[in-house]
PDB file of C-alpha atoms in Angstrom:
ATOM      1  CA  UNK A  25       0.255   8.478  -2.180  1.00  0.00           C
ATOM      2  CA  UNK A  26       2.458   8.894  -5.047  1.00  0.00           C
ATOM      3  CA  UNK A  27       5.054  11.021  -3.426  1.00  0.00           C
ATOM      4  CA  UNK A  28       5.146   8.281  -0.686  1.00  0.00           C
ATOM      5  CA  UNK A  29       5.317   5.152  -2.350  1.00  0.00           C
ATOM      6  CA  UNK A  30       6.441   5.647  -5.670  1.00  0.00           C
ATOM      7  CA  UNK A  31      10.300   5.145  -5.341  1.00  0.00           C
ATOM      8  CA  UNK A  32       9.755   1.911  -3.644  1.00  0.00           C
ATOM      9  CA  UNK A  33       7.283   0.519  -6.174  1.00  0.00           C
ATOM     10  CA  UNK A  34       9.365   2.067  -8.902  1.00  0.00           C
ATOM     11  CA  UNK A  35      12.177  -0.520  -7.670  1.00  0.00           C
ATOM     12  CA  UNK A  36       9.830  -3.772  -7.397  1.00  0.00           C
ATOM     13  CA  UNK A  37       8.788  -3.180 -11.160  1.00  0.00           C
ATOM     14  CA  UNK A  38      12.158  -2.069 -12.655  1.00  0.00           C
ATOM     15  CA  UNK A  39      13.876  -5.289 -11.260  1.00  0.00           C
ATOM     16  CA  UNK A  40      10.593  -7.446 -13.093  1.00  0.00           C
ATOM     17  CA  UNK A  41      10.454  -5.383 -16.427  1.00  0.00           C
ATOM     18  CA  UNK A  42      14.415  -3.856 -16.524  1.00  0.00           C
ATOM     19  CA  UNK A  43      14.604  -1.463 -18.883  1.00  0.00           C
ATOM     20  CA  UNK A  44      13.597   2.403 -17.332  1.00  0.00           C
ATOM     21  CA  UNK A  45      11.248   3.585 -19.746  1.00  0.00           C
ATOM     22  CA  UNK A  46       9.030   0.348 -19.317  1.00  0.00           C
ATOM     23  CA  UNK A  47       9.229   0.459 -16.086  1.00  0.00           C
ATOM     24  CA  UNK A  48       8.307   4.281 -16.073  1.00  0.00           C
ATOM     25  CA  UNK A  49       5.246   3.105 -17.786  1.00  0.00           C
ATOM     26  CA  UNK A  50       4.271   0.566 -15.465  1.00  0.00           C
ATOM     27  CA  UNK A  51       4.279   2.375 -12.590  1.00  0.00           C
ATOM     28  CA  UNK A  52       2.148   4.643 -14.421  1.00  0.00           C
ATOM     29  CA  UNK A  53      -0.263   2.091 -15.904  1.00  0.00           C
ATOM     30  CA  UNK A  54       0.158   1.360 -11.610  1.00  0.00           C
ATOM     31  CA  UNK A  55      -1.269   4.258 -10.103  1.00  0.00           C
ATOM     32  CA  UNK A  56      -4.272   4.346 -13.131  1.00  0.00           C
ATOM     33  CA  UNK A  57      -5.341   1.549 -12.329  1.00  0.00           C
ATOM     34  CA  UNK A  58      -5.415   2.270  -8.640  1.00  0.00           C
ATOM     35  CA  UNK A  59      -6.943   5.250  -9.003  1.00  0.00           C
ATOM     36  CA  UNK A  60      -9.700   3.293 -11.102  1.00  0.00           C
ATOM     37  CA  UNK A  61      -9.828   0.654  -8.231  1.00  0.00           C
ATOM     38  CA  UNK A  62      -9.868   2.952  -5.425  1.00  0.00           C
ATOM     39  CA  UNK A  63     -13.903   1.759  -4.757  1.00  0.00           C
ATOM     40  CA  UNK A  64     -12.567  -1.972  -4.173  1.00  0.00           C
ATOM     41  CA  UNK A  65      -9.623  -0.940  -1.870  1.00  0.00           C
ATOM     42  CA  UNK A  66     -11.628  -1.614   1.930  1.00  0.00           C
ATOM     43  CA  UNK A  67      -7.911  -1.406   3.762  1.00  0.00           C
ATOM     44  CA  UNK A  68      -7.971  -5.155   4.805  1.00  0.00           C
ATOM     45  CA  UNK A  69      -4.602  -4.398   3.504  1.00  0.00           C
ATOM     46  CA  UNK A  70      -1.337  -1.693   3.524  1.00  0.00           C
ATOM     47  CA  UNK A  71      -1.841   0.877   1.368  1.00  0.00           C
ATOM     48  CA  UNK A  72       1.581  -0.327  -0.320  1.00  0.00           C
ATOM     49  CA  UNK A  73       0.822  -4.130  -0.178  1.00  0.00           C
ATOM     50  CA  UNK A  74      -2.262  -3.332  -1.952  1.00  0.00           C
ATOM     51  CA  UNK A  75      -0.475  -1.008  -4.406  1.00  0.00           C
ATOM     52  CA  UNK A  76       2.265  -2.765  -4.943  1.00  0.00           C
ATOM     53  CA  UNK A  77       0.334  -5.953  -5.791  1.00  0.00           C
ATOM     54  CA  UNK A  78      -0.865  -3.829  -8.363  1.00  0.00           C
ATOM     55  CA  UNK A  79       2.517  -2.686  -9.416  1.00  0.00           C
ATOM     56  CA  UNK A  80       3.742  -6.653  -9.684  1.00  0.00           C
ATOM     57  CA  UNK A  81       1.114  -7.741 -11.432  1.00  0.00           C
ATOM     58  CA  UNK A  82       1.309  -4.953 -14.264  1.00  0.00           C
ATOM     59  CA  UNK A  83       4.689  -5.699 -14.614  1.00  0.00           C
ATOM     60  CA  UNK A  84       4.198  -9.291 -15.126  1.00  0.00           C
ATOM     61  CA  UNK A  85       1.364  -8.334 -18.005  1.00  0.00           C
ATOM     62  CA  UNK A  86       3.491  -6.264 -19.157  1.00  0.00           C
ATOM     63  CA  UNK A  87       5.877  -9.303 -19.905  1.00  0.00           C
ATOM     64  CA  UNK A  88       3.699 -11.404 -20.915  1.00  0.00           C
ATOM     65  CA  UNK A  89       2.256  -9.040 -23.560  1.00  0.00           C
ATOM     66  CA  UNK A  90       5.808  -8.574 -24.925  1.00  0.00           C
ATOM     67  CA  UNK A  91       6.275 -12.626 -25.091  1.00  0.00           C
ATOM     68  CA  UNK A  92       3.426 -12.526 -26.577  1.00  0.00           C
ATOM     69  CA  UNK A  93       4.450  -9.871 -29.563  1.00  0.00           C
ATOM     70  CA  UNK A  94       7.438 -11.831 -29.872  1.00  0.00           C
ATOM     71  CA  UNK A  95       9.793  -9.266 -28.962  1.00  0.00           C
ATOM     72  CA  UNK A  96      11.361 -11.553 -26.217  1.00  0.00           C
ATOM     73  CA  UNK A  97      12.533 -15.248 -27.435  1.00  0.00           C
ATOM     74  CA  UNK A  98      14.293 -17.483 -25.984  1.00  0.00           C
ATOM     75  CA  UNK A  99      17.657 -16.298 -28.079  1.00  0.00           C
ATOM     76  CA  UNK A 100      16.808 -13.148 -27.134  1.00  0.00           C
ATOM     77  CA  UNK A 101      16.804 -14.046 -23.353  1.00  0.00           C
ATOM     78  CA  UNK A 102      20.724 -15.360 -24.065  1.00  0.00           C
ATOM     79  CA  UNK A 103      21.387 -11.269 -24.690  1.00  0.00           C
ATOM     80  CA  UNK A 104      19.544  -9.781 -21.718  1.00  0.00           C
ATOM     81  CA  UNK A 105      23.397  -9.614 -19.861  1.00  0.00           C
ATOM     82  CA  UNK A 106      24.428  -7.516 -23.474  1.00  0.00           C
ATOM     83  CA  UNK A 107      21.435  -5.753 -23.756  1.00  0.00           C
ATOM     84  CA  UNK A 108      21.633  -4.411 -19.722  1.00  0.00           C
ATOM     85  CA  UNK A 109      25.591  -3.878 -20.359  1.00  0.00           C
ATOM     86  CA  UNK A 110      24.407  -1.423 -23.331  1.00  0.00           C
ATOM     87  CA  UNK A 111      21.711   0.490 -21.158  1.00  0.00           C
ATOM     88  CA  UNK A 112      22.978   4.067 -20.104  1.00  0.00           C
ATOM     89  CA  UNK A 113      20.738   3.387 -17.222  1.00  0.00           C
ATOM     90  CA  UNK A 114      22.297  -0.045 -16.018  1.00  0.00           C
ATOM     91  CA  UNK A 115      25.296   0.937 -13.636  1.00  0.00           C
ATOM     92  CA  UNK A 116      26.567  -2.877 -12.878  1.00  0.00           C
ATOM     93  CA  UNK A 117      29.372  -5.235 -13.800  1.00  0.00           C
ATOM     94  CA  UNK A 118      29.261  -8.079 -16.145  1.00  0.00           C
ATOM     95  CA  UNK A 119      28.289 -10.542 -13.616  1.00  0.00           C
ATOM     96  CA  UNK A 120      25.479  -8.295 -12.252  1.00  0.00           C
ATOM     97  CA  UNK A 121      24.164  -8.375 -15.571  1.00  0.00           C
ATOM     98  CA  UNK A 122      24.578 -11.852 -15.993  1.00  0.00           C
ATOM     99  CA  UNK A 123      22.524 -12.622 -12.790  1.00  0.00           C
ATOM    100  CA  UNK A 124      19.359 -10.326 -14.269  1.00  0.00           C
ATOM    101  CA  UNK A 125      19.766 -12.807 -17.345  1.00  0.00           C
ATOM    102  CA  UNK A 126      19.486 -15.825 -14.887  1.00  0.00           C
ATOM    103  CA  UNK A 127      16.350 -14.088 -13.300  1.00  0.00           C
ATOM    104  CA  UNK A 128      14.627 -13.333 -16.602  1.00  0.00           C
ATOM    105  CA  UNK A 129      15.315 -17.732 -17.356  1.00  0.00           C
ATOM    106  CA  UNK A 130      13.197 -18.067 -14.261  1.00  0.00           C
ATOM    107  CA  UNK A 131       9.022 -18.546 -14.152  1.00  0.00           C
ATOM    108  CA  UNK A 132       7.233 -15.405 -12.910  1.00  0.00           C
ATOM    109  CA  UNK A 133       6.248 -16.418  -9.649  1.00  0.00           C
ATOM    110  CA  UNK A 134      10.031 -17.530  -8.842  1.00  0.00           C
ATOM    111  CA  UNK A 135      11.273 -14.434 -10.518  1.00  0.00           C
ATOM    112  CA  UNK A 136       9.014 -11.954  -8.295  1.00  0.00           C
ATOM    113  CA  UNK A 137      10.030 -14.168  -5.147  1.00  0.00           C
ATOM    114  CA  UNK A 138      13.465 -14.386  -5.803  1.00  0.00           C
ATOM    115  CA  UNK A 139      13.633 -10.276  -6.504  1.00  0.00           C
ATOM    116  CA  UNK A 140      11.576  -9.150  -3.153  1.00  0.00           C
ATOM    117  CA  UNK A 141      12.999 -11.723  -1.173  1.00  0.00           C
ATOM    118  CA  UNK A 142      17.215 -11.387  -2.445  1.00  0.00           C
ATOM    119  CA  UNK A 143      17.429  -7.465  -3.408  1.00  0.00           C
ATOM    120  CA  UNK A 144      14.016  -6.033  -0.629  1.00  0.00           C
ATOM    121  CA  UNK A 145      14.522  -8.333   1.607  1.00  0.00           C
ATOM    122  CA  UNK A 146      11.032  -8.785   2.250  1.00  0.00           C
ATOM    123  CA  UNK A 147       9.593 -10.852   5.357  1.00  0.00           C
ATOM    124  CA  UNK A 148       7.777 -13.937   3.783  1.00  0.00           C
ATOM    125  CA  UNK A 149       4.874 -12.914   6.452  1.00  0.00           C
ATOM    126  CA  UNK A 150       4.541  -9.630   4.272  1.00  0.00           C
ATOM    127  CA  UNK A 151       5.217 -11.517   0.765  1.00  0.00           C
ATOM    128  CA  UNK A 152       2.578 -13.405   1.395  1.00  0.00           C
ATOM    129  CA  UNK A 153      -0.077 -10.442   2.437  1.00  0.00           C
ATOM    130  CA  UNK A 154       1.567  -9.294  -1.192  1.00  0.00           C
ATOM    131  CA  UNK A 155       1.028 -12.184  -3.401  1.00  0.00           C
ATOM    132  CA  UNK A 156      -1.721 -14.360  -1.499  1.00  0.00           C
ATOM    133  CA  UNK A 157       0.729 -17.654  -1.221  1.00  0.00           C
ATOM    134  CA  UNK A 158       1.506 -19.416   1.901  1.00  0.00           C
ATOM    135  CA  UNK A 159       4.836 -18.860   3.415  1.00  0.00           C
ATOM    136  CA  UNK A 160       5.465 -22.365   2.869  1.00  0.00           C
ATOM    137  CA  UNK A 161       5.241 -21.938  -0.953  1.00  0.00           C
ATOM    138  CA  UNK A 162       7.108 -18.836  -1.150  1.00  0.00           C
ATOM    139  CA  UNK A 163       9.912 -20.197   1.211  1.00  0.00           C
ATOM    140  CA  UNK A 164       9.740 -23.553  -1.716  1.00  0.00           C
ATOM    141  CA  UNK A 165      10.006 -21.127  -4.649  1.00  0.00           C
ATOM    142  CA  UNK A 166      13.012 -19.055  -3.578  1.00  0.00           C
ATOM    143  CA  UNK A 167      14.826 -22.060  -2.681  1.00  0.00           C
ATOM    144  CA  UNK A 168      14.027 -23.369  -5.953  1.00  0.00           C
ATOM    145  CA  UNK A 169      15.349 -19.907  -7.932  1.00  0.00           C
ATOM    146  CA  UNK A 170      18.006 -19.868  -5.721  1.00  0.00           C
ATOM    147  CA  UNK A 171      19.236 -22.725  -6.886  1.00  0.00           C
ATOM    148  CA  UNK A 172      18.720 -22.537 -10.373  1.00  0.00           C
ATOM    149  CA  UNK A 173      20.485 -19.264 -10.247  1.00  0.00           C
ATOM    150  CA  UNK A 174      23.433 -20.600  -8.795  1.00  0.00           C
ATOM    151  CA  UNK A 175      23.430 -23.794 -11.278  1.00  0.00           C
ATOM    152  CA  UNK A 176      23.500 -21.001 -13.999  1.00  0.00           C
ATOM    153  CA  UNK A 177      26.787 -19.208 -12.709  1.00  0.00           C
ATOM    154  CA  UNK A 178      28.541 -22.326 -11.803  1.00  0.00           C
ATOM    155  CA  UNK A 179      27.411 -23.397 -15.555  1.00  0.00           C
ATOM    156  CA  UNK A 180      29.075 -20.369 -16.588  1.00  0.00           C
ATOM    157  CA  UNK A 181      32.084 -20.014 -15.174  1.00  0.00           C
TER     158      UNK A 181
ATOM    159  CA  UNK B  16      21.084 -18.657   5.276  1.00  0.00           C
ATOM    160  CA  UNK B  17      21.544 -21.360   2.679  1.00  0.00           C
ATOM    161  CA  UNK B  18      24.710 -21.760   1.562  1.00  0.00           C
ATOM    162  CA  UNK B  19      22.942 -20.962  -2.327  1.00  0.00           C
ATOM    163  CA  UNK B  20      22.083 -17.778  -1.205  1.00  0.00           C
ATOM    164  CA  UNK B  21      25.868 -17.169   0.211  1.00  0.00           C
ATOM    165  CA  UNK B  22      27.221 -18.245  -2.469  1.00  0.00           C
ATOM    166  CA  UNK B  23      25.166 -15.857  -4.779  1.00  0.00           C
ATOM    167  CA  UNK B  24      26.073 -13.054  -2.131  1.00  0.00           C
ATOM    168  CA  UNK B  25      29.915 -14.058  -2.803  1.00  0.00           C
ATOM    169  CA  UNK B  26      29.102 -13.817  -6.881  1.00  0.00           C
ATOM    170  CA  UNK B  27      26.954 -10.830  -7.255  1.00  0.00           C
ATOM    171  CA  UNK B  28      26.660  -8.921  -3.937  1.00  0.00           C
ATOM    172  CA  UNK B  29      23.451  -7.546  -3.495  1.00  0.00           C
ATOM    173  CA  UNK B  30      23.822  -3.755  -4.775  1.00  0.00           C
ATOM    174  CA  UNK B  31      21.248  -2.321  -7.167  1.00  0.00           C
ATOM    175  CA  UNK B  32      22.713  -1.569 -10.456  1.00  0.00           C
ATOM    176  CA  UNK B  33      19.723  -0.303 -12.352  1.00  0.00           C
ATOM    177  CA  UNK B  34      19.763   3.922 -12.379  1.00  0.00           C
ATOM    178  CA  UNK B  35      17.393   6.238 -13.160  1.00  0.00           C
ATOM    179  CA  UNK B  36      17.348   9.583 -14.893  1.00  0.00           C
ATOM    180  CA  UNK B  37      18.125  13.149 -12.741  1.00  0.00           C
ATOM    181  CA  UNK B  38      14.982  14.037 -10.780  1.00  0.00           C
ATOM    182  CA  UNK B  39      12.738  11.267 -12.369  1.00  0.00           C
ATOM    183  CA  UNK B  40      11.635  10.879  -9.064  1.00  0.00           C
ATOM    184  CA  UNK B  41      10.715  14.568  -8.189  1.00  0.00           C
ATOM    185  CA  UNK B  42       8.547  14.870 -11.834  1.00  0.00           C
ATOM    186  CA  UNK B  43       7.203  11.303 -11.418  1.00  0.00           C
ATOM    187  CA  UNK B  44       4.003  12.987  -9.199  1.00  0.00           C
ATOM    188  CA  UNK B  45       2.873  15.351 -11.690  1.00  0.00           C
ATOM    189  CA  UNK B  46       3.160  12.931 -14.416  1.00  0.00           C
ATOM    190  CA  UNK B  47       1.396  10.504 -12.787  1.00  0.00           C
ATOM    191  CA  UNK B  48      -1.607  13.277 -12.281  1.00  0.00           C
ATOM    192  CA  UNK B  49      -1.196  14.546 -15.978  1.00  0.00           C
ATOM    193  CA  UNK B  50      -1.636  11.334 -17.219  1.00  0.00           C
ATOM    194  CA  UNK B  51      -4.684  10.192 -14.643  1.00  0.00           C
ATOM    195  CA  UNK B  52      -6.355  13.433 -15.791  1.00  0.00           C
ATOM    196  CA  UNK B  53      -5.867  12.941 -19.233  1.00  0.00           C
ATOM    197  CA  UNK B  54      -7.728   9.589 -18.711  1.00  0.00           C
ATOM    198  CA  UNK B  55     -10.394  11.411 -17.716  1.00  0.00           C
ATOM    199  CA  UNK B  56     -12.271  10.792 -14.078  1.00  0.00           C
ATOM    200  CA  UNK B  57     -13.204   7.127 -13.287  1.00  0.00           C
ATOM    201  CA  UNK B  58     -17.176   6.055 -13.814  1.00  0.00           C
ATOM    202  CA  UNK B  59     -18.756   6.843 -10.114  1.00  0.00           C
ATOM    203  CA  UNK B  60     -15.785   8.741  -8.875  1.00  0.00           C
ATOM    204  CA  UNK B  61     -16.905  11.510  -7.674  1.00  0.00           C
ATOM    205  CA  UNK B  62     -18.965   8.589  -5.515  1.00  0.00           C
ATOM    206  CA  UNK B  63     -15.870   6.465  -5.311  1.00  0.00           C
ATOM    207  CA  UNK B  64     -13.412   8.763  -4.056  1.00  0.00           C
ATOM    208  CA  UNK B  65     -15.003  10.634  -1.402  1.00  0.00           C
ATOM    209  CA  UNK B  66     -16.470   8.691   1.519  1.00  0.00           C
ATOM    210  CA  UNK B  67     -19.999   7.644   1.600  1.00  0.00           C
ATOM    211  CA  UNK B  68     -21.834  10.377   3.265  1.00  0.00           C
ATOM    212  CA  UNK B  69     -25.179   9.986   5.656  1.00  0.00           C
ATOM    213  CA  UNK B  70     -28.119  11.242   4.565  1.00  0.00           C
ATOM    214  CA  UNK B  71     -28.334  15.251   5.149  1.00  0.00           C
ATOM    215  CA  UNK B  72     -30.129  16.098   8.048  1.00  0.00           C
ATOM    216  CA  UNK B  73     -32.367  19.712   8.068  1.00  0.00           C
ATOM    217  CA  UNK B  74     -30.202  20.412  11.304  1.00  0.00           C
ATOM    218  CA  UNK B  75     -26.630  19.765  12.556  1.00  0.00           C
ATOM    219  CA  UNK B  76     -27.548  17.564  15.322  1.00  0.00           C
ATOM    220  CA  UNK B  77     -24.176  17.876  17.309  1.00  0.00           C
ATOM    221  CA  UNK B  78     -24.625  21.462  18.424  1.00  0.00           C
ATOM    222  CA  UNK B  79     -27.316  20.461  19.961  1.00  0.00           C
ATOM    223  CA  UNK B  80     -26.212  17.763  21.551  1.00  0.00           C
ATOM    224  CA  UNK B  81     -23.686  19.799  23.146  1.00  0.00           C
ATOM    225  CA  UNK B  82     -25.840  22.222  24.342  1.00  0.00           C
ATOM    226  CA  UNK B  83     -28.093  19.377  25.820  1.00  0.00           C
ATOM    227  CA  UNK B  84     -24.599  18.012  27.789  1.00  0.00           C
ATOM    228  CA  UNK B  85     -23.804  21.633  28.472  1.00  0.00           C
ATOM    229  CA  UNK B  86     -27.304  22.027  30.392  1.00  0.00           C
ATOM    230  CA  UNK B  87     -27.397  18.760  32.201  1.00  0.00           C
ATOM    231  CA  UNK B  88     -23.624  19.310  33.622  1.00  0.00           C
ATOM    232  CA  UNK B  89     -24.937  22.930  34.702  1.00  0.00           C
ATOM    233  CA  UNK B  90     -27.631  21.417  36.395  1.00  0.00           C
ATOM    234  CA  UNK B  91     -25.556  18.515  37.941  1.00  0.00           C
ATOM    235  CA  UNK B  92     -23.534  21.306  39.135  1.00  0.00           C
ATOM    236  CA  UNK B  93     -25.774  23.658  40.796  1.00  0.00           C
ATOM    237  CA  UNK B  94     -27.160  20.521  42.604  1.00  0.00           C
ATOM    238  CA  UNK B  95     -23.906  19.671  43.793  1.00  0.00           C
ATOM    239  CA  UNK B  96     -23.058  23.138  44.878  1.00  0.00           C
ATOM    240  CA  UNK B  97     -26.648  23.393  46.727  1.00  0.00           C
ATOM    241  CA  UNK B  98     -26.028  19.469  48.224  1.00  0.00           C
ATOM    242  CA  UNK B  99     -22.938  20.613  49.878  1.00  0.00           C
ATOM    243  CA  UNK B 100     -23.943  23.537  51.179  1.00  0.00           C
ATOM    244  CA  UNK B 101     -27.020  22.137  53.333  1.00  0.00           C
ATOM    245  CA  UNK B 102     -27.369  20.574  56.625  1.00  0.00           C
ATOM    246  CA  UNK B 103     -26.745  16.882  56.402  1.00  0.00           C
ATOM    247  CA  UNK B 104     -30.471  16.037  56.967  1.00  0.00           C
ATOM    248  CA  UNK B 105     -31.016  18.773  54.320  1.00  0.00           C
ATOM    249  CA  UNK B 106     -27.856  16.851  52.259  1.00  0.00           C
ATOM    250  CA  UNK B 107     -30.401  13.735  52.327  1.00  0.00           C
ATOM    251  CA  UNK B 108     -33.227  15.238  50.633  1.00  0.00           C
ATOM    252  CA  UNK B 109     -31.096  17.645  48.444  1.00  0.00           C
ATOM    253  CA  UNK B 110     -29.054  14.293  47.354  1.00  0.00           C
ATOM    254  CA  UNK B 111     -32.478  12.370  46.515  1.00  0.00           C
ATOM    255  CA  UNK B 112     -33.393  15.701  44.466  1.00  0.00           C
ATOM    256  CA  UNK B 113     -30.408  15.963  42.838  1.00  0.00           C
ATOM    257  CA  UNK B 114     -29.942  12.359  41.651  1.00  0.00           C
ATOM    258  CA  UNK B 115     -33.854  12.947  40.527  1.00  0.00           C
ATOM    259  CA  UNK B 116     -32.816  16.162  39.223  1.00  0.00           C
ATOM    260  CA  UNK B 117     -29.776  14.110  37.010  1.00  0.00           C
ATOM    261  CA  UNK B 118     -31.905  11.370  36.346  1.00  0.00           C
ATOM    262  CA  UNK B 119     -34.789  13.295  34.814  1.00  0.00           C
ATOM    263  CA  UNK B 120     -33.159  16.637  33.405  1.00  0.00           C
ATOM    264  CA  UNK B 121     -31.321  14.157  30.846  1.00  0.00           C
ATOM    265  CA  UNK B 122     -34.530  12.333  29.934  1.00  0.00           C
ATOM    266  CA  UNK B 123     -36.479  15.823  30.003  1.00  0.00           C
ATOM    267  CA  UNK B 124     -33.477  17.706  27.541  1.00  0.00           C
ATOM    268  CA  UNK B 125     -33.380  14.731  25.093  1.00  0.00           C
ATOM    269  CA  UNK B 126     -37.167  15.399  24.965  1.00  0.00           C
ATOM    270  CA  UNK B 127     -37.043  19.022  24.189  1.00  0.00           C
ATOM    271  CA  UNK B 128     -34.643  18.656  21.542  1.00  0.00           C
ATOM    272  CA  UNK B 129     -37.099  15.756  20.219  1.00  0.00           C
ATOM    273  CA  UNK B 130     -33.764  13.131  20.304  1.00  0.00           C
ATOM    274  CA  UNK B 131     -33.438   9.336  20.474  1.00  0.00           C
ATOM    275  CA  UNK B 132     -30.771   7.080  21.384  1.00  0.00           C
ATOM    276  CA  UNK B 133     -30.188   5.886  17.659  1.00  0.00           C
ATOM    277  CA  UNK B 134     -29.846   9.922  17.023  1.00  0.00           C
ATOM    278  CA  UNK B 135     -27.923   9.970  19.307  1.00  0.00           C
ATOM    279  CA  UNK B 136     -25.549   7.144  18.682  1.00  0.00           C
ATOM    280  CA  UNK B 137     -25.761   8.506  15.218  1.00  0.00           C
ATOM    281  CA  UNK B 138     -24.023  11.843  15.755  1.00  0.00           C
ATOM    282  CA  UNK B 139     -21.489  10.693  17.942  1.00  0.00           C
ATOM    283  CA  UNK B 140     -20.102   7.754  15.519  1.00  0.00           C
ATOM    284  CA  UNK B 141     -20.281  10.543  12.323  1.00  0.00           C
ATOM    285  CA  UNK B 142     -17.321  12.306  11.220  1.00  0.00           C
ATOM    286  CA  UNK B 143     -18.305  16.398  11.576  1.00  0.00           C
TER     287      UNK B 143
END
C-alpha cells in the first residue's frame, strides 16, 4: 500500500503544506493514522480515495495547527514566493512561486480544489468521492480560486 | 476551458516545481513501517487487521464435501454408463433408477456425512 500509493499522495500534500520535510511528515502522520483506521475502512471507497482523504485532511491540520502557533501571519503569507525561491527543494521560476503564494491567500477548501483540479487534473466525479461535496460545489469553488488567482497576477504585474 | 484557467496556463504553465530529495521515494516504505512500529500495534489489531474469521469447526468440512460430489458424480456415472448400454425397454427402467439413484444418493451422502444445506452454503461462501 505504501509502495503503491505513496508518490501520488506525497504530491497532493506537498502542494497543501509546501515545504518537503512537512510534507514528509504528513504523509507519515498519513499512513499512521490509516493503519489505526484500518477497522473503519469497509471499501465503499478506492483504497487511494480513502487514503488520500486522509492525506488532505492531515495536511490541512497540519496548517491549521501552524496558524494556530502563529508561525504563519498574514505578512508572512506576502513571503511564501521568497521563502519557496530560497528552498533547495523548490525547482520553479519566480512566477511559479508567486502562484503557490496566491494559493496559500486562498480558503482551504478552494485551495485543495484548485490544486487537484489545476496541477492532478482530477475528474470532479472522483473529487467528489474524495472530499464528499457535490460536483456542483466543487465546479463553484474552482471557478471562484480561479479567479481570484488570476485577479492576483493581473494585480501584480 | 475558461478563459481564467487559460490565462493561468499562459502565466504559470502547469509543471511541478516542488523536488524531492535522491531516493526519498525508495526509503519512504521502511520509514513509514519504522515509524508505525515504533507506535506500537493499534488497540484490537491483531482483530482489526486480519479478517474476521468463522468460528473453528472440529473438522474441515470442504474435504468432505468433495468427497460427497466425488461419490454422487461416480454414481451418476456408472448409471449413465449402465443406461446406455441396455435395451431401450431396459433404458426405461434403468433411466427411472438412475434419476432415483441421483435423486436419492445426494440426499443419502449428505446424510452420512451428517450435512445441512446452511453447512453447506457455509463452506462454499468461506475462504479455505
Amino acid at each position: 500500500m505504501v509502495r503503491q500509493y505513496s508518490e501520488q499522495l506525497y504530491w497532493q500534500v506537498r502542494r497543501i503544506v509546501l515545504v518537503h520535510d512537512d510534507a514528509n511528515d504528513v504523509l507519515q502522520n498519513t499512513y499512521l493514522k490509516a493503519w489505526n483506521a484500518l477497522d473503519s475502512f469497509h471499501g465503499d471507497s478506492k483504497v487511494f480515495t480513502w487514503l488520500s482523504r486522509i492525506a488532505i485532511n492531515e495536511s490541512l491540520d497540519f496548517l491549521r495547527r501552524q496558524k494556530a502557533r502563529g508561525a504563519i501571519s498574514a505578512d508572512e503569507d506576502q513571503s511564501v514566493a521568497a521563502t519557496l525561491m530560497a528552498d533547495s527543494y523548490f525547482d520553479g521560476s519566480e512566477v511559479q512561486a508567486q502562484l503557490q503564494e496566491a494559493i496559500t491567500q486562498l480558503p482551504d477548501v478552494q485551495r485543495t480544489v484548485f490544486q487537484l483540479r489545476y496541477f492532478d487534473d482530477m475528474k470532479y466525479s472522483e473529487m467528489s468521492q474524495l472530499l464528499q461535496t457535490s460536483e456542483g460545489s466543487l465546479k463553484a469553488s474552482y471557478h471562484i480560486a480561479v479567479k481570484k488567482i488570476s485577479e492576483f497576477f493581473k494585480s501584480h504585474d | 476551458m475558461e478563459k481564467e484557467t487559460i490565462y493561468l496556463e499562459k502565466q504559470v504553465g502547469r509543471s511541478n516545481p516542488f523536488r524531492v530529495p535522491e531516493g526519498y521515494f525508495d526509503s519512504l516504505p521502511d520509514e513509514v513501517m519504522k515509524r508505525i512500529d515504533a507506535a506500537g500495534a493499534p488497540a484490537g489489531a491483531a482483530e482489526t487487521v486480519s479478517r474476521p474469521r468463522k468460528k473453528a469447526r472440529l473438522f474441515s468440512l470442504r474435504p468432505v464435501i468433495r468427497y460427497a460430489a466425488a461419490s454422487v458424480a461416480a454414481l451418476v456415472i456408472c448409471a449413465a454408463v449402465y443406461v446406455s448400454s441396455s435395451t431401450s425397454s431396459d433404458q426405461q427402467e434403468a433411466t427411472a433408477a438412475a434419476a432415483t439413484v441421483e435423486d436419492a444418493s445426494f440426499d443419502e451422502v449428505a446424510d452420512y456425512v451428517m450435512l445441512d444445506n446452511a453447512d453447506i452454503y457455509a463452506c462454499l461462501s468461506s475462504d479455505y
